[in-house]
Amino acid sequence: MKNLEQLKSSMQEVIERLETERKRQLSNFKLIQKLLVIPVVLFVAAAASMLIIPQFWYLAIALMVGASALLGWMYVQQLQKPKQLYREEFKSQFFKEMVANFYPSMHYQPNNYVPKVDFYKSHLFHGKANEGYTGEDYFSGVVVGMNMRFSEVNAQQLVGKNEVTLFNGIFMVLDIETQLKGATFIVPDNYEQWLGQLAVKIQDQLDVLREGDLLHLDNAPEFENKFAIYSTNTSEAKMILTQELINSVLWIRETFESQISLAFQDQQLYIAIPLSHERLFEPELNKSLTADNEMLQRIFAELKSCFDLIHKLPLDQLRKTKN
């Protein structure tokens, strides 16, 4: 396995080709930015004409509507296109090789994501993603002898007439190969505020929590201050919640600076990591691949954190949890 500098050296031709593409798309982006002034000028001119020639107000309004539509189309559809095209080239030509080099057991699909059925089976979220379920950067394979898959997921829900974000972040599924009797959930202690956008109480958020018992850990005050634990099988939950697992969950929370949640049920461990920042593994259009090493270091650090998470978990202990 090559280190990052060796990988860059071995892919110098690819990096130079991507740098040429980046400059081309950056030029396109700046051109579209300049062209945005056209609908703005048309809008202002139409508004001014209503004062100068008020009898043709209907034509002015039609022009203002058209200028607004043109501005929206240029901003949403055209301004983002250079970034999207560069992102696709970067992920297919360089990032895919980065994944293969550092994590050869993983299969990476930039345009795929964790299936919706896995998202629902976790029971970590109330309701359905009825306003859209999308994602990207899908990883699947075997890590430390365990099948796993994860991706970024964006799930939207319609509540009344409002579209709200049900979840946006990393969603991970690990097959722990042990049939669990019950279901155990580790959720943020402020779970009600975390799902407060749905404007209902925690008991209405998650049916499984309403059926399960709230579990207290006398020897882990820091953990209890940050998380609430619910389980339908408290004896099994106490076997799962070893000090090693508690330390691992706290590490994940601190590393990702996120209100994470975990669910243990059937033969799976589900991990949900909400993200408030931009998407992971994203190249920046305004940063050079050849002159600026910071961006590649940042992308590699994001990738490494996702797999460090798995290595931090006491997976052997989870495998040994008996029925």
PDB file of C-alpha atoms in Angstrom, residues 75-300:
ATOM      1  CA  TYR A  75     -28.090  29.920 -10.877  1.00  0.00           C
ATOM      2  CA  VAL A  76     -29.539  26.493 -10.095  1.00  0.00           C
ATOM      3  CA  GLN A  77     -28.890  24.626 -13.348  1.00  0.00           C
ATOM      4  CA  GLN A  78     -25.914  26.295 -14.998  1.00  0.00           C
ATOM      5  CA  LEU A  79     -23.798  27.753 -12.195  1.00  0.00           C
ATOM      6  CA  GLN A  80     -23.553  24.392 -10.400  1.00  0.00           C
ATOM      7  CA  LYS A  81     -22.794  22.382 -13.549  1.00  0.00           C
ATOM      8  CA  PRO A  82     -19.016  23.098 -13.710  1.00  0.00           C
ATOM      9  CA  LYS A  83     -18.653  21.995 -10.073  1.00  0.00           C
ATOM     10  CA  GLN A  84     -20.667  18.839 -10.727  1.00  0.00           C
ATOM     11  CA  LEU A  85     -18.679  17.901 -13.849  1.00  0.00           C
ATOM     12  CA  TYR A  86     -15.357  18.401 -12.077  1.00  0.00           C
ATOM     13  CA  ARG A  87     -16.591  16.444  -9.043  1.00  0.00           C
ATOM     14  CA  GLU A  88     -17.566  13.492 -11.230  1.00  0.00           C
ATOM     15  CA  GLU A  89     -14.183  13.455 -12.989  1.00  0.00           C
ATOM     16  CA  PHE A  90     -12.280  13.701  -9.719  1.00  0.00           C
ATOM     17  CA  LYS A  91     -14.165  10.868  -8.035  1.00  0.00           C
ATOM     18  CA  SER A  92     -14.047   8.504 -11.007  1.00  0.00           C
ATOM     19  CA  GLN A  93     -10.374   9.123 -11.896  1.00  0.00           C
ATOM     20  CA  PHE A  94      -8.605   9.861  -8.606  1.00  0.00           C
ATOM     21  CA  PHE A  95     -10.733   9.210  -5.518  1.00  0.00           C
ATOM     22  CA  LYS A  96     -11.727   5.740  -6.708  1.00  0.00           C
ATOM     23  CA  GLU A  97      -8.019   4.865  -6.932  1.00  0.00           C
ATOM     24  CA  MET A  98      -7.429   6.345  -3.486  1.00  0.00           C
ATOM     25  CA  VAL A  99     -10.077   4.007  -2.033  1.00  0.00           C
ATOM     26  CA  ALA A 100      -8.651   0.993  -3.903  1.00  0.00           C
ATOM     27  CA  ASN A 101      -5.138   1.784  -2.647  1.00  0.00           C
ATOM     28  CA  PHE A 102      -5.907   2.302   1.041  1.00  0.00           C
ATOM     29  CA  TYR A 103      -8.938  -0.009   1.391  1.00  0.00           C
ATOM     30  CA  PRO A 104      -8.618  -2.698  -1.331  1.00  0.00           C
ATOM     31  CA  SER A 105     -11.385  -4.854   0.157  1.00  0.00           C
ATOM     32  CA  MET A 106     -13.958  -2.095  -0.463  1.00  0.00           C
ATOM     33  CA  HIS A 107     -16.058  -1.531  -3.570  1.00  0.00           C
ATOM     34  CA  TYR A 108     -16.700   2.175  -4.181  1.00  0.00           C
ATOM     35  CA  GLN A 109     -19.629   3.519  -6.248  1.00  0.00           C
ATOM     36  CA  PRO A 110     -19.721   7.342  -6.369  1.00  0.00           C
ATOM     37  CA  ASN A 111     -23.361   7.579  -7.513  1.00  0.00           C
ATOM     38  CA  ASN A 112     -24.885   4.843  -5.375  1.00  0.00           C
ATOM     39  CA  TYR A 113     -26.035   4.845  -1.721  1.00  0.00           C
ATOM     40  CA  VAL A 114     -27.329   2.659   1.102  1.00  0.00           C
ATOM     41  CA  PRO A 115     -30.703   1.150   0.108  1.00  0.00           C
ATOM     42  CA  LYS A 116     -33.782   2.696   1.636  1.00  0.00           C
ATOM     43  CA  VAL A 117     -34.782  -0.664   3.132  1.00  0.00           C
ATOM     44  CA  ASP A 118     -31.681  -0.578   5.376  1.00  0.00           C
ATOM     45  CA  PHE A 119     -32.521   2.963   6.438  1.00  0.00           C
ATOM     46  CA  TYR A 120     -36.033   1.899   7.470  1.00  0.00           C
ATOM     47  CA  LYS A 121     -34.924  -1.343   9.142  1.00  0.00           C
ATOM     48  CA  SER A 122     -32.779   0.622  11.592  1.00  0.00           C
ATOM     49  CA  HIS A 123     -35.955   2.097  13.191  1.00  0.00           C
ATOM     50  CA  LEU A 124     -33.896   5.156  14.086  1.00  0.00           C
ATOM     51  CA  PHE A 125     -36.240   7.513  12.250  1.00  0.00           C
ATOM     52  CA  HIS A 126     -39.948   8.074  12.478  1.00  0.00           C
ATOM     53  CA  GLY A 127     -42.028   8.021   9.325  1.00  0.00           C
ATOM     54  CA  LYS A 128     -41.012   7.691   5.700  1.00  0.00           C
ATOM     55  CA  ALA A 129     -38.679   9.622   3.446  1.00  0.00           C
ATOM     56  CA  ASN A 130     -41.681  10.497   1.294  1.00  0.00           C
ATOM     57  CA  GLU A 131     -40.157  13.668  -0.143  1.00  0.00           C
ATOM     58  CA  GLY A 132     -37.021  12.039  -1.441  1.00  0.00           C
ATOM     59  CA  TYR A 133     -34.276   9.602  -0.524  1.00  0.00           C
ATOM     60  CA  THR A 134     -30.940  10.125  -2.245  1.00  0.00           C
ATOM     61  CA  GLY A 135     -27.255   9.766  -1.540  1.00  0.00           C
ATOM     62  CA  GLU A 136     -23.775   9.234  -2.938  1.00  0.00           C
ATOM     63  CA  ASP A 137     -20.356   7.741  -2.194  1.00  0.00           C
ATOM     64  CA  TYR A 138     -21.407   4.149  -1.507  1.00  0.00           C
ATOM     65  CA  PHE A 139     -18.803   1.854   0.053  1.00  0.00           C
ATOM     66  CA  SER A 140     -19.407  -1.881   0.458  1.00  0.00           C
ATOM     67  CA  GLY A 141     -17.128  -4.761   1.333  1.00  0.00           C
ATOM     68  CA  VAL A 142     -15.399  -6.536   4.201  1.00  0.00           C
ATOM     69  CA  VAL A 143     -13.513  -4.799   7.011  1.00  0.00           C
ATOM     70  CA  VAL A 144     -11.842  -6.819   9.796  1.00  0.00           C
ATOM     71  CA  GLY A 145     -13.801  -9.845   8.623  1.00  0.00           C
ATOM     72  CA  MET A 146     -17.187  -8.131   8.779  1.00  0.00           C
ATOM     73  CA  ASN A 147     -19.482  -7.214   5.885  1.00  0.00           C
ATOM     74  CA  MET A 148     -20.375  -3.551   5.945  1.00  0.00           C
ATOM     75  CA  ARG A 149     -21.738  -0.765   3.774  1.00  0.00           C
ATOM     76  CA  PHE A 150     -22.111   2.952   4.158  1.00  0.00           C
ATOM     77  CA  SER A 151     -22.757   6.108   2.194  1.00  0.00           C
ATOM     78  CA  GLU A 152     -23.947   9.631   2.532  1.00  0.00           C
ATOM     79  CA  VAL A 153     -27.750   9.738   2.689  1.00  0.00           C
ATOM     80  CA  ASN A 154     -30.217  12.581   2.414  1.00  0.00           C
ATOM     81  CA  ALA A 155     -33.795  11.733   3.441  1.00  0.00           C
ATOM     82  CA  GLN A 156     -36.605  14.276   3.205  1.00  0.00           C
ATOM     83  CA  GLN A 157     -40.029  14.021   4.817  1.00  0.00           C
ATOM     84  CA  LEU A 158     -43.263  15.928   4.283  1.00  0.00           C
ATOM     85  CA  VAL A 159     -44.774  17.113   7.570  1.00  0.00           C
ATOM     86  CA  GLY A 160     -48.029  18.913   6.938  1.00  0.00           C
ATOM     87  CA  LYS A 161     -47.152  21.243   4.072  1.00  0.00           C
ATOM     88  CA  ASN A 162     -43.497  21.551   5.034  1.00  0.00           C
ATOM     89  CA  GLU A 163     -40.569  19.550   3.727  1.00  0.00           C
ATOM     90  CA  VAL A 164     -38.112  18.743   6.511  1.00  0.00           C
ATOM     91  CA  THR A 165     -34.814  16.892   6.614  1.00  0.00           C
ATOM     92  CA  LEU A 166     -35.331  13.508   8.224  1.00  0.00           C
ATOM     93  CA  PHE A 167     -31.618  12.740   8.008  1.00  0.00           C
ATOM     94  CA  ASN A 168     -28.553  14.062   6.236  1.00  0.00           C
ATOM     95  CA  GLY A 169     -25.186  12.445   6.843  1.00  0.00           C
ATOM     96  CA  ILE A 170     -23.333   9.130   6.908  1.00  0.00           C
ATOM     97  CA  PHE A 171     -25.471   6.010   7.298  1.00  0.00           C
ATOM     98  CA  MET A 172     -23.601   2.784   8.030  1.00  0.00           C
ATOM     99  CA  VAL A 173     -24.669  -0.875   8.309  1.00  0.00           C
ATOM    100  CA  LEU A 174     -22.428  -3.598   9.764  1.00  0.00           C
ATOM    101  CA  ASP A 175     -23.361  -7.280   9.753  1.00  0.00           C
ATOM    102  CA  ILE A 176     -22.321  -8.460  13.222  1.00  0.00           C
ATOM    103  CA  GLU A 177     -23.193 -12.117  12.461  1.00  0.00           C
ATOM    104  CA  THR A 178     -24.947 -12.615  15.784  1.00  0.00           C
ATOM    105  CA  GLN A 179     -28.709 -12.976  16.027  1.00  0.00           C
ATOM    106  CA  LEU A 180     -29.845 -10.580  18.742  1.00  0.00           C
ATOM    107  CA  LYS A 181     -32.966 -11.303  20.755  1.00  0.00           C
ATOM    108  CA  GLY A 182     -33.964  -7.677  21.233  1.00  0.00           C
ATOM    109  CA  ALA A 183     -33.311  -4.209  19.889  1.00  0.00           C
ATOM    110  CA  THR A 184     -31.007  -1.727  21.620  1.00  0.00           C
ATOM    111  CA  PHE A 185     -30.813   1.949  20.659  1.00  0.00           C
ATOM    112  CA  ILE A 186     -28.224   4.539  21.642  1.00  0.00           C
ATOM    113  CA  VAL A 187     -29.567   7.975  20.769  1.00  0.00           C
ATOM    114  CA  PRO A 188     -28.606  11.556  21.682  1.00  0.00           C
ATOM    115  CA  ASP A 189     -29.838  12.553  25.114  1.00  0.00           C
ATOM    116  CA  ASN A 190     -31.497  15.528  23.418  1.00  0.00           C
ATOM    117  CA  TYR A 191     -33.211  13.212  20.917  1.00  0.00           C
ATOM    118  CA  GLU A 192     -36.423  15.176  21.158  1.00  0.00           C
ATOM    119  CA  GLN A 193     -34.663  18.401  20.174  1.00  0.00           C
ATOM    120  CA  TRP A 194     -32.712  16.565  17.461  1.00  0.00           C
ATOM    121  CA  LEU A 195     -36.009  15.507  15.887  1.00  0.00           C
ATOM    122  CA  GLY A 196     -37.791  18.650  17.041  1.00  0.00           C
ATOM    123  CA  GLN A 197     -38.409  19.782  13.470  1.00  0.00           C
ATOM    124  CA  LEU A 198     -41.145  17.140  13.344  1.00  0.00           C
ATOM    125  CA  ALA A 199     -42.867  18.964  16.213  1.00  0.00           C
ATOM    126  CA  VAL A 200     -43.921  15.874  18.180  1.00  0.00           C
ATOM    127  CA  LYS A 201     -42.781  14.281  21.411  1.00  0.00           C
ATOM    128  CA  ILE A 202     -40.088  11.636  21.531  1.00  0.00           C
ATOM    129  CA  GLN A 203     -42.639   8.893  22.237  1.00  0.00           C
ATOM    130  CA  ASP A 204     -44.215   9.630  18.873  1.00  0.00           C
ATOM    131  CA  GLN A 205     -40.856   9.614  17.107  1.00  0.00           C
ATOM    132  CA  LEU A 206     -39.900   6.010  17.514  1.00  0.00           C
ATOM    133  CA  ASP A 207     -42.299   3.153  18.167  1.00  0.00           C
ATOM    134  CA  VAL A 208     -39.499   0.843  19.301  1.00  0.00           C
ATOM    135  CA  LEU A 209     -38.466   3.285  22.023  1.00  0.00           C
ATOM    136  CA  ARG A 210     -42.007   3.390  23.308  1.00  0.00           C
ATOM    137  CA  GLU A 211     -41.963  -0.406  23.585  1.00  0.00           C
ATOM    138  CA  GLY A 212     -38.465  -0.610  25.086  1.00  0.00           C
ATOM    139  CA  ASP A 213     -37.095   0.318  28.491  1.00  0.00           C
ATOM    140  CA  LEU A 214     -34.862   3.258  29.336  1.00  0.00           C
ATOM    141  CA  LEU A 215     -31.568   1.819  30.553  1.00  0.00           C
ATOM    142  CA  HIS A 216     -29.269   3.574  33.061  1.00  0.00           C
ATOM    143  CA  LEU A 217     -25.520   3.014  33.382  1.00  0.00           C
ATOM    144  CA  ASP A 218     -24.267   3.816  36.875  1.00  0.00           C
ATOM    145  CA  ASN A 219     -20.582   3.577  35.917  1.00  0.00           C
ATOM    146  CA  ALA A 220     -20.642   5.842  32.833  1.00  0.00           C
ATOM    147  CA  PRO A 221     -21.825   9.357  33.818  1.00  0.00           C
ATOM    148  CA  GLU A 222     -20.206  11.073  30.806  1.00  0.00           C
ATOM    149  CA  PHE A 223     -21.936   8.655  28.448  1.00  0.00           C
ATOM    150  CA  GLU A 224     -25.299   9.126  30.187  1.00  0.00           C
ATOM    151  CA  ASN A 225     -24.950  12.906  29.893  1.00  0.00           C
ATOM    152  CA  LYS A 226     -24.681  12.603  26.119  1.00  0.00           C
ATOM    153  CA  PHE A 227     -26.837   9.582  25.265  1.00  0.00           C
ATOM    154  CA  ALA A 228     -30.056   7.834  26.190  1.00  0.00           C
ATOM    155  CA  ILE A 229     -30.238   4.035  25.902  1.00  0.00           C
ATOM    156  CA  TYR A 230     -33.425   2.146  25.128  1.00  0.00           C
ATOM    157  CA  SER A 231     -33.743  -1.614  24.797  1.00  0.00           C
ATOM    158  CA  THR A 232     -36.361  -4.304  24.426  1.00  0.00           C
ATOM    159  CA  ASN A 233     -33.942  -6.744  26.111  1.00  0.00           C
ATOM    160  CA  THR A 234     -32.065  -5.099  28.980  1.00  0.00           C
ATOM    161  CA  SER A 235     -29.890  -8.115  29.845  1.00  0.00           C
ATOM    162  CA  GLU A 236     -28.674  -8.339  26.269  1.00  0.00           C
ATOM    163  CA  ALA A 237     -28.140  -4.561  26.170  1.00  0.00           C
ATOM    164  CA  LYS A 238     -25.856  -4.751  29.209  1.00  0.00           C
ATOM    165  CA  MET A 239     -23.783  -7.402  27.440  1.00  0.00           C
ATOM    166  CA  ILE A 240     -23.441  -5.100  24.418  1.00  0.00           C
ATOM    167  CA  LEU A 241     -22.676  -1.944  26.397  1.00  0.00           C
ATOM    168  CA  THR A 242     -19.188  -2.755  27.607  1.00  0.00           C
ATOM    169  CA  GLN A 243     -16.754  -0.012  28.589  1.00  0.00           C
ATOM    170  CA  GLU A 244     -14.909  -0.581  25.324  1.00  0.00           C
ATOM    171  CA  LEU A 245     -18.073   0.059  23.299  1.00  0.00           C
ATOM    172  CA  ILE A 246     -18.932   3.116  25.399  1.00  0.00           C
ATOM    173  CA  ASN A 247     -15.465   4.574  24.756  1.00  0.00           C
ATOM    174  CA  SER A 248     -15.815   3.848  21.036  1.00  0.00           C
ATOM    175  CA  VAL A 249     -19.173   5.634  20.775  1.00  0.00           C
ATOM    176  CA  LEU A 250     -17.805   8.676  22.614  1.00  0.00           C
ATOM    177  CA  TRP A 251     -14.813   8.706  20.243  1.00  0.00           C
ATOM    178  CA  ILE A 252     -17.086   8.635  17.166  1.00  0.00           C
ATOM    179  CA  ARG A 253     -19.198  11.472  18.566  1.00  0.00           C
ATOM    180  CA  GLU A 254     -16.139  13.620  19.260  1.00  0.00           C
ATOM    181  CA  THR A 255     -14.345  12.814  15.988  1.00  0.00           C
ATOM    182  CA  PHE A 256     -17.302  13.660  13.762  1.00  0.00           C
ATOM    183  CA  GLU A 257     -18.631  16.391  16.080  1.00  0.00           C
ATOM    184  CA  SER A 258     -22.073  14.932  15.515  1.00  0.00           C
ATOM    185  CA  GLN A 259     -25.161  13.789  17.424  1.00  0.00           C
ATOM    186  CA  ILE A 260     -24.736  10.158  16.409  1.00  0.00           C
ATOM    187  CA  SER A 261     -27.203   7.311  16.934  1.00  0.00           C
ATOM    188  CA  LEU A 262     -26.734   3.542  16.925  1.00  0.00           C
ATOM    189  CA  ALA A 263     -29.134   0.619  16.694  1.00  0.00           C
ATOM    190  CA  PHE A 264     -28.372  -3.039  17.471  1.00  0.00           C
ATOM    191  CA  GLN A 265     -30.997  -5.444  16.185  1.00  0.00           C
ATOM    192  CA  ASP A 266     -31.346  -8.720  14.282  1.00  0.00           C
ATOM    193  CA  GLN A 267     -27.813  -9.276  12.952  1.00  0.00           C
ATOM    194  CA  GLN A 268     -26.965  -5.658  12.219  1.00  0.00           C
ATOM    195  CA  LEU A 269     -25.408  -2.621  13.805  1.00  0.00           C
ATOM    196  CA  TYR A 270     -26.716   0.625  12.296  1.00  0.00           C
ATOM    197  CA  ILE A 271     -24.825   3.893  12.769  1.00  0.00           C
ATOM    198  CA  ALA A 272     -26.279   7.278  11.792  1.00  0.00           C
ATOM    199  CA  ILE A 273     -23.933  10.286  11.780  1.00  0.00           C
ATOM    200  CA  PRO A 274     -25.695  13.559  10.915  1.00  0.00           C
ATOM    201  CA  LEU A 275     -23.497  16.083   9.131  1.00  0.00           C
ATOM    202  CA  SER A 276     -24.100  19.815   9.240  1.00  0.00           C
ATOM    203  CA  HIS A 277     -21.293  20.735   6.825  1.00  0.00           C
ATOM    204  CA  GLU A 278     -20.748  20.179   3.122  1.00  0.00           C
ATOM    205  CA  ARG A 279     -20.634  16.671   1.671  1.00  0.00           C
ATOM    206  CA  LEU A 280     -17.590  14.481   2.269  1.00  0.00           C
ATOM    207  CA  PHE A 281     -14.827  13.700  -0.223  1.00  0.00           C
ATOM    208  CA  GLU A 282     -15.602  16.827  -2.254  1.00  0.00           C
ATOM    209  CA  PRO A 283     -12.908  18.510  -4.381  1.00  0.00           C
ATOM    210  CA  GLU A 284     -12.907  22.302  -4.412  1.00  0.00           C
ATOM    211  CA  LEU A 285     -13.072  23.963  -7.803  1.00  0.00           C
ATOM    212  CA  ASN A 286     -10.995  26.949  -6.728  1.00  0.00           C
ATOM    213  CA  LYS A 287      -8.107  24.868  -5.276  1.00  0.00           C
ATOM    214  CA  SER A 288      -5.281  23.479  -7.385  1.00  0.00           C
ATOM    215  CA  LEU A 289      -4.544  19.749  -7.282  1.00  0.00           C
ATOM    216  CA  THR A 290      -0.885  20.312  -8.102  1.00  0.00           C
ATOM    217  CA  ALA A 291      -0.088  23.377  -5.993  1.00  0.00           C
ATOM    218  CA  ASP A 292      -2.343  22.815  -2.967  1.00  0.00           C
ATOM    219  CA  ASN A 293      -1.846  19.618  -0.981  1.00  0.00           C
ATOM    220  CA  GLU A 294      -4.302  20.644   1.744  1.00  0.00           C
ATOM    221  CA  MET A 295      -7.399  19.557  -0.172  1.00  0.00           C
ATOM    222  CA  LEU A 296      -6.166  16.011  -0.823  1.00  0.00           C
ATOM    223  CA  GLN A 297      -5.037  15.740   2.796  1.00  0.00           C
ATOM    224  CA  ARG A 298      -8.512  16.787   3.933  1.00  0.00           C
ATOM    225  CA  ILE A 299     -10.261  14.272   1.653  1.00  0.00           C
ATOM    226  CA  PHE A 300      -7.931  11.486   2.808  1.00  0.00           C
TER     227      PHE A 300
END
